[in-house]
Short mmCIF file of C-alpha atoms in Angstrom, two decimals:
data_model
loop_
_atom_site.label_atom_id
_atom_site.label_comp_id
_atom_site.label_asym_id
_atom_site.label_seq_id
_atom_site.Cartn_x
_atom_site.Cartn_y
_atom_site.Cartn_z
CA ARG A 482 1.87 -13.63 -22.68
CA GLU A 483 0.77 -13.68 -19.03
CA ARG A 484 3.13 -15.03 -16.46
CA ALA A 485 1.52 -17.29 -13.84
CA ALA A 486 1.35 -15.69 -10.41
CA VAL A 487 3.90 -16.87 -7.84
CA PRO A 488 2.06 -17.71 -4.58
CA VAL A 489 3.33 -15.80 -1.57
CA GLU A 490 4.71 -18.18 1.08
CA ARG A 491 2.42 -18.83 4.06
CA LEU A 492 4.01 -19.58 7.40
CA HIS A 493 2.18 -20.60 10.61
CA GLY A 494 2.91 -19.47 14.16
CA VAL A 495 6.13 -17.58 13.40
CA THR A 496 7.77 -16.20 16.56
CA ARG A 497 9.28 -12.73 16.68
CA GLU A 498 12.77 -14.31 16.90
CA ARG A 499 12.22 -16.46 13.84
CA PHE A 500 10.69 -13.57 11.88
CA LEU A 501 13.69 -11.28 12.61
CA ARG A 502 16.31 -14.02 12.03
CA ASP A 503 15.00 -15.89 9.00
CA ILE A 504 12.22 -13.95 7.26
CA TYR A 505 12.82 -10.25 7.68
CA PRO A 506 16.34 -10.13 6.15
CA ARG A 507 15.09 -11.80 2.92
CA ARG A 508 12.97 -8.67 2.12
CA LYS A 509 10.24 -10.75 0.49
CA PRO A 510 6.48 -10.67 1.25
CA VAL A 511 5.19 -13.51 3.43
CA VAL A 512 1.78 -14.37 4.96
CA LEU A 513 1.91 -15.10 8.66
CA THR A 514 -0.94 -17.17 10.04
CA GLY A 515 -1.94 -18.22 13.56
CA LEU A 516 -0.71 -15.02 15.23
CA GLU A 517 -2.39 -13.71 18.40
CA LEU A 518 -4.31 -10.65 17.22
CA GLY A 519 -6.72 -10.16 20.11
CA THR A 520 -10.54 -10.44 20.17
CA CYS A 521 -11.00 -8.28 17.02
CA THR A 522 -11.15 -11.24 14.57
CA THR A 523 -14.26 -12.65 16.23
CA LYS A 524 -15.78 -9.52 17.83
CA TRP A 525 -15.78 -7.09 14.91
CA THR A 526 -19.21 -7.70 13.38
CA VAL A 527 -21.07 -4.90 11.58
CA ASP A 528 -23.33 -4.46 14.65
CA TYR A 529 -20.44 -4.31 17.10
CA LEU A 530 -18.37 -1.93 14.91
CA SER A 531 -21.20 0.47 14.33
CA GLN A 532 -22.07 0.78 18.05
CA ALA A 533 -18.49 0.63 19.42
CA GLU A 534 -17.30 3.95 18.05
CA GLY A 535 -20.72 5.63 17.70
CA SER A 536 -21.55 8.46 15.34
CA LYS A 537 -18.26 10.37 15.12
CA GLU A 538 -17.68 11.75 11.64
CA VAL A 539 -15.22 9.97 9.26
CA LYS A 540 -13.97 11.08 5.85
CA ILE A 541 -14.35 8.34 3.25
CA HIS A 542 -13.75 7.63 -0.45
CA VAL A 543 -16.94 6.91 -2.46
CA SER A 544 -16.57 5.41 -5.90
CA ALA A 545 -19.24 4.55 -8.49
CA VAL A 546 -17.08 1.76 -9.89
CA PRO A 547 -15.08 -0.99 -8.05
CA GLN A 548 -11.69 0.03 -9.53
CA MET A 549 -10.47 3.20 -7.83
CA ASP A 550 -8.34 5.31 -10.18
CA PHE A 551 -5.94 7.84 -8.65
CA LEU A 552 -5.18 9.31 -12.12
CA SER A 553 -8.72 10.29 -13.16
CA LYS A 554 -9.77 10.58 -9.51
CA ASN A 555 -12.95 8.61 -10.21
CA PHE A 556 -13.99 8.86 -6.56
CA VAL A 557 -15.25 11.59 -4.29
CA TYR A 558 -14.60 12.36 -0.64
CA ARG A 559 -17.59 12.43 1.62
CA THR A 560 -18.19 12.54 5.36
CA LEU A 561 -20.53 10.17 7.28
CA PRO A 562 -21.09 9.29 10.94
CA PHE A 563 -18.97 6.12 11.57
CA ASP A 564 -21.97 3.96 12.43
CA VAL A 565 -23.83 4.94 9.28
CA PHE A 566 -20.71 4.41 7.16
CA VAL A 567 -20.06 0.88 8.49
CA ARG A 568 -23.63 -0.24 7.73
CA ARG A 569 -23.52 1.32 4.26
CA ALA A 570 -20.12 -0.23 3.42
CA ALA A 571 -21.50 -3.65 4.39
CA GLU A 572 -24.50 -3.32 2.00
CA VAL A 573 -24.38 -4.36 -1.64
CA LYS A 574 -27.28 -2.10 -2.81
CA HIS A 575 -27.86 1.17 -1.00
CA LYS A 576 -31.18 2.83 -0.26
CA GLU A 577 -29.27 6.02 0.58
CA TYR A 578 -26.25 6.89 -1.55
CA PHE A 579 -24.11 9.75 -2.95
CA LEU A 580 -23.48 8.60 -6.53
CA THR A 581 -25.17 5.27 -7.39
CA GLU A 582 -27.05 2.58 -5.53
CA ASP A 583 -24.13 0.12 -5.91
CA GLU A 584 -21.35 2.61 -5.08
CA LYS A 585 -18.29 1.40 -3.11
CA TYR A 586 -16.96 2.81 0.13
CA TYR A 587 -13.47 2.96 1.51
CA LEU A 588 -12.16 4.35 4.81
CA ARG A 589 -8.44 4.91 5.37
CA SER A 590 -8.04 6.39 8.80
CA VAL A 591 -6.00 9.56 9.09
CA GLY A 592 -4.66 11.68 11.93
CA GLU A 593 -6.65 14.53 13.51
CA ASP A 594 -4.71 17.05 11.38
CA VAL A 595 -3.77 15.20 8.16
CA ARG A 596 -0.83 17.48 7.51
CA LYS A 597 0.73 16.95 10.91
CA ASP A 598 -0.64 13.79 12.57
CA ILE A 599 -0.17 10.13 11.67
CA ALA A 600 -2.96 7.56 11.77
CA ASP A 601 -2.97 5.73 15.09
CA ILE A 602 -5.89 3.42 15.91
CA ARG A 603 -5.33 4.11 19.64
CA LYS A 604 -6.13 7.76 19.09
CA GLN A 605 -8.76 7.71 16.33
CA PHE A 606 -10.61 4.51 17.37
CA PRO A 607 -9.73 3.99 21.07
CA VAL A 608 -12.60 1.59 21.81
CA LEU A 609 -11.72 -0.74 18.91
CA ALA A 610 -7.98 -0.47 19.70
CA GLU A 611 -8.71 -2.30 22.98
CA ASP A 612 -9.64 -5.39 20.98
CA VAL A 613 -6.44 -5.50 18.89
CA HIS A 614 -3.13 -7.06 19.73
CA ILE A 615 -0.56 -5.82 17.16
CA PRO A 616 2.28 -8.33 16.59
CA GLU A 617 5.31 -6.52 18.02
CA TYR A 618 7.96 -7.78 15.63
CA PHE A 619 9.76 -4.41 15.66
CA GLU A 620 11.04 -2.09 18.38
CA LYS A 621 8.54 0.39 19.97
CA GLU A 622 10.52 3.39 18.77
CA GLN A 623 10.35 2.14 15.19
CA PHE A 624 6.51 2.34 15.16
CA PHE A 625 5.25 4.88 12.66
CA SER A 626 1.46 4.42 12.24
CA SER A 627 -1.48 2.04 12.56
CA VAL A 628 -4.00 2.62 9.81
CA PHE A 629 -7.56 1.37 10.23
CA ARG A 630 -9.29 0.38 6.95
CA ILE A 631 -12.77 -0.67 5.98
CA SER A 632 -13.76 -1.58 2.39
CA SER A 633 -16.91 -2.49 0.54
CA ALA A 634 -16.95 -5.84 -1.18
CA GLY A 635 -15.36 -5.71 -4.67
CA LEU A 636 -13.37 -2.53 -4.08
CA GLN A 637 -9.94 -2.48 -5.76
CA LEU A 638 -7.11 -0.15 -4.69
CA TRP A 639 -4.51 0.94 -7.26
CA THR A 640 -1.00 -0.55 -7.35
CA HIS A 641 1.45 1.52 -5.20
CA TYR A 642 4.51 1.22 -2.97
CA ASP A 643 5.17 2.56 0.50
CA VAL A 644 8.57 3.56 1.80
CA MET A 645 8.19 1.79 5.14
CA ASP A 646 7.87 -1.89 6.02
CA ASN A 647 4.34 -2.86 7.07
CA PHE A 648 2.02 -5.60 8.21
CA LEU A 649 -1.36 -5.77 6.54
CA ILE A 650 -3.55 -7.37 9.21
CA GLN A 651 -6.80 -8.82 7.81
CA VAL A 652 -9.21 -8.65 10.73
CA THR A 653 -12.49 -9.66 9.02
CA GLY A 654 -13.42 -10.52 5.44
CA LYS A 655 -11.19 -11.68 2.56
CA LYS A 656 -8.74 -9.84 0.33
CA ARG A 657 -6.68 -10.74 -2.70
CA VAL A 658 -3.30 -9.00 -2.82
CA VAL A 659 -1.11 -8.89 -5.95
CA LEU A 660 2.48 -7.81 -5.44
CA TYR A 661 5.45 -6.83 -7.58
CA SER A 662 9.10 -6.57 -6.57
CA PRO A 663 10.88 -3.17 -6.52
CA ARG A 664 13.12 -4.67 -9.24
CA ASP A 665 10.14 -4.65 -11.63
CA ALA A 666 9.56 -0.89 -11.29
CA PRO A 667 10.67 -0.38 -14.98
CA PHE A 668 7.66 -2.42 -16.17
CA LEU A 669 4.98 -0.80 -13.97
CA TYR A 670 4.64 2.62 -15.67
CA LEU A 671 5.04 4.71 -12.57
CA SER A 672 3.45 8.00 -11.72
CA GLY A 673 5.07 8.93 -8.46
CA THR A 674 4.54 6.05 -6.01
CA LYS A 675 1.72 4.55 -8.10
CA SER A 676 1.42 2.35 -11.21
CA GLU A 677 -0.67 3.65 -14.11
CA VAL A 678 -1.72 0.06 -14.89
CA LEU A 679 -5.02 -0.02 -13.01
CA ASP A 680 -6.38 -3.34 -14.19
CA VAL A 681 -3.60 -5.84 -13.30
CA ASP A 682 -5.81 -8.76 -14.44
CA ASN A 683 -6.60 -7.42 -17.91
CA PRO A 684 -3.91 -4.83 -18.65
CA ASP A 685 -4.04 -2.75 -21.81
CA LEU A 686 -0.87 -4.16 -23.38
CA GLU A 687 -0.97 -1.77 -26.37
CA LYS A 688 -0.62 1.07 -23.87
CA TYR A 689 1.60 -0.84 -21.38
CA PRO A 690 3.52 -3.46 -23.40
CA LEU A 691 6.32 -3.97 -20.82
CA PHE A 692 3.83 -4.86 -18.08
CA VAL A 693 3.94 -8.56 -19.04
CA LYS A 694 7.62 -8.63 -17.88
CA ALA A 695 6.63 -7.82 -14.27
CA LYS A 696 6.62 -10.95 -12.12
CA ARG A 697 3.36 -11.23 -10.25
CA TYR A 698 3.21 -12.53 -6.67
CA GLN A 699 -0.24 -13.23 -5.21
CA CYS A 700 -1.94 -14.19 -1.97
CA PHE A 701 -5.41 -14.46 -0.53
CA LEU A 702 -5.95 -13.17 2.98
CA GLU A 703 -8.62 -14.40 5.38
CA ALA A 704 -9.58 -13.15 8.80
CA GLY A 705 -6.54 -13.43 11.12
CA ASP A 706 -3.91 -13.51 8.35
CA VAL A 707 -1.01 -10.98 8.47
CA LEU A 708 0.84 -10.06 5.24
CA PHE A 709 4.33 -8.71 5.65
CA ILE A 710 4.90 -6.10 2.83
CA PRO A 711 8.54 -5.00 2.74
CA ALA A 712 9.15 -1.30 1.88
CA LEU A 713 9.13 -0.56 -1.87
CA TRP A 714 7.17 -3.69 -2.81
CA PHE A 715 4.25 -2.74 -5.01
CA HIS A 716 0.80 -4.04 -4.00
CA ASN A 717 -2.72 -4.04 -5.40
CA VAL A 718 -5.57 -4.98 -3.15
CA ILE A 719 -9.09 -6.25 -3.92
CA SER A 720 -11.58 -6.71 -1.07
CA GLU A 721 -13.41 -9.85 -2.05
CA GLU A 722 -15.86 -9.29 0.78
CA PHE A 723 -16.80 -6.39 3.08
CA GLY A 724 -13.93 -6.35 5.54
CA VAL A 725 -11.88 -4.57 8.13
CA ALA A 726 -8.07 -4.49 8.04
CA MET A 727 -5.26 -2.62 9.66
CA ASN A 728 -1.77 -1.69 8.48
CA VAL A 729 1.05 -1.18 10.88
CA PHE A 730 3.98 0.76 9.46
CA TRP A 731 7.38 0.96 11.09
CA LYS A 732 10.66 2.68 10.28
CA HIS A 733 13.18 0.32 8.82
CA LEU A 734 15.80 2.98 8.05
CA PRO A 735 17.21 5.42 10.64
CA ALA A 736 14.47 7.91 11.68
CA GLU A 737 16.28 10.88 10.11
CA SER A 738 16.11 9.24 6.63
CA TYR A 739 12.42 9.97 6.38
CA ASP A 740 10.68 13.17 5.39
CA LYS A 741 9.40 14.83 8.54
CA THR A 742 6.22 16.03 6.77
CA ASP A 743 5.22 12.52 5.73
CA THR A 744 2.08 11.47 7.64
CA TYR A 745 1.14 8.63 5.23
CA GLY A 746 4.43 6.76 4.97
CA ASN A 747 4.72 7.18 1.21
CA LYS A 748 7.10 10.11 0.63
CA ASP A 749 10.47 9.01 -0.67
CA PRO A 750 13.36 9.07 1.82
CA MET A 751 15.16 12.45 1.92
CA ALA A 752 18.29 11.23 0.14
CA ALA A 753 16.18 9.70 -2.66
CA SER A 754 14.24 12.96 -3.12
CA ARG A 755 17.48 14.91 -3.34
CA ALA A 756 18.95 12.47 -5.84
CA ILE A 757 15.88 12.73 -8.06
CA GLN A 758 16.03 16.56 -7.95
CA ILE A 759 19.75 16.46 -8.93
CA LEU A 760 18.90 14.05 -11.84
CA ASP A 761 16.14 16.38 -13.02
CA ARG A 762 18.63 19.24 -13.09
CA ALA A 763 21.13 17.10 -14.99
CA LEU A 764 18.52 16.19 -17.61
CA LYS A 765 17.60 19.91 -17.94
CA THR A 766 21.30 20.65 -18.60
CA LEU A 767 21.36 18.00 -21.38
CA GLU A 768 18.65 19.92 -23.17
CA GLU A 769 21.29 22.48 -24.16
CA LEU A 770 22.72 19.92 -26.58
CA PRO A 771 21.37 18.78 -29.97
CA GLU A 772 19.21 15.60 -29.93
CA GLU A 773 21.96 13.22 -31.14
CA TYR A 774 24.28 14.35 -28.30
CA ARG A 775 21.52 14.40 -25.75
CA ASP A 776 20.66 10.79 -26.58
CA PHE A 777 24.33 9.70 -26.41
CA TYR A 778 25.08 11.34 -23.04
CA ALA A 779 21.75 10.22 -21.58
CA ARG A 780 22.69 6.60 -22.42
CA ARG A 781 26.10 7.14 -20.80
CA MET A 782 24.34 8.44 -17.68
CA VAL A 783 22.09 5.36 -17.56
CA LEU A 784 25.17 3.09 -17.79
CA ARG A 785 26.83 5.03 -14.91
CA ILE A 786 23.70 4.58 -12.79
CA GLN A 787 23.50 0.87 -13.58
CA GLU A 788 27.20 0.36 -12.85
CA LYS A 789 27.21 2.35 -9.58
CA ALA A 790 23.80 1.75 -8.06
CA TYR A 791 22.20 -1.45 -9.32
CA ARG A 792 22.47 -4.46 -7.05
CA LYS A 793 24.62 -7.21 -8.54
CA ASP A 794 22.60 -10.17 -7.20
CA ASP A 795 19.32 -11.18 -8.81
CA GLY A 796 17.36 -11.64 -5.53
#
C-alpha cells in the first residue's frame, strides 16, 4: 500500500556555480549543507531572539492541535509582543494561553501592509537580519521575499505548493519535510494550491484512494541545512523541535509572468490563471449538452490537453 519515501539528496559545500550548472536545471529538491549562513545558527537562542527585536507586535497562528488545517481553519489569529511570543512558542505547556495549555504557535512574517508589501526580514526584523547571510545563488533582481518563521515543537503545516523557487533555511531546531513532485498533482486532491490530505503519514484512503500513487520524497533538516524547493513542488513540514527558519523566494520566470498583487508567492502565474478561467468557461459551455455528450467531449478535451501540454519525458 504505502510507497517507501525517497530520501532527498544531501550535498555538502555546493558553490553557486555548481548549483546553477548541475543542480538547478534538474528541478528536483536537494538539501545543501555546510553553507555560510552567518552567526544566526549559533546566536539565535530563545533569550537572544526575545531581546533582539523587543516587544513589537506580531500576528501569529494559534492552534489547539498540532496539525494545522486550512480547510476547517482549526487555528485562530492572535497578536502578541514578539518577545512574549518567542518564549511561549518555545514552551511545551503554557501558563498563559489563548485556547489550551498545550496549544501550538506559528509565525510567518508578512509585510507591513499584507495586501501590498512582501515579507522581507531586513524590514520586519532588521536586528536579526544582521546575523543572516542568505546564500546568493540567484541574481539580486530575482529576489522576491525573505520570510521569517518560528514554530512550536510538533506543529505540522499542510501540504501546498508555491509558484516561485525557494530555499528553506533551517536556522535552529529540526524539521521533517515531505515533498511530492508537480507530476503527482492528480493524486493529491487539490483545493487551490493546497492538498486536502492533511495527514500524509496516515491518510484516509477511503476518502483519498489515489493518494498512495503519489511518490513521497523526504528529508530531515537540522540547524544550518538549506532545502532547495523548486517551484510547484508540494511540501509538508513538521517542526520536530521549537525552531526558527527562513524562506527566500526568487523569481524563476520573467517578472511580468507573476501576478502583481501576489505578496505571498503563491498566486498562479498570469497565463495559468487565464488558462484556468478559459477552461472553466469551456466546461460551462459543455453543460448545454446531455450527459452522454458532455462526458464524450470532456474526454476528448482531456486527450487534447495531454497531447498538447504534458511533458513527454518522465523526469
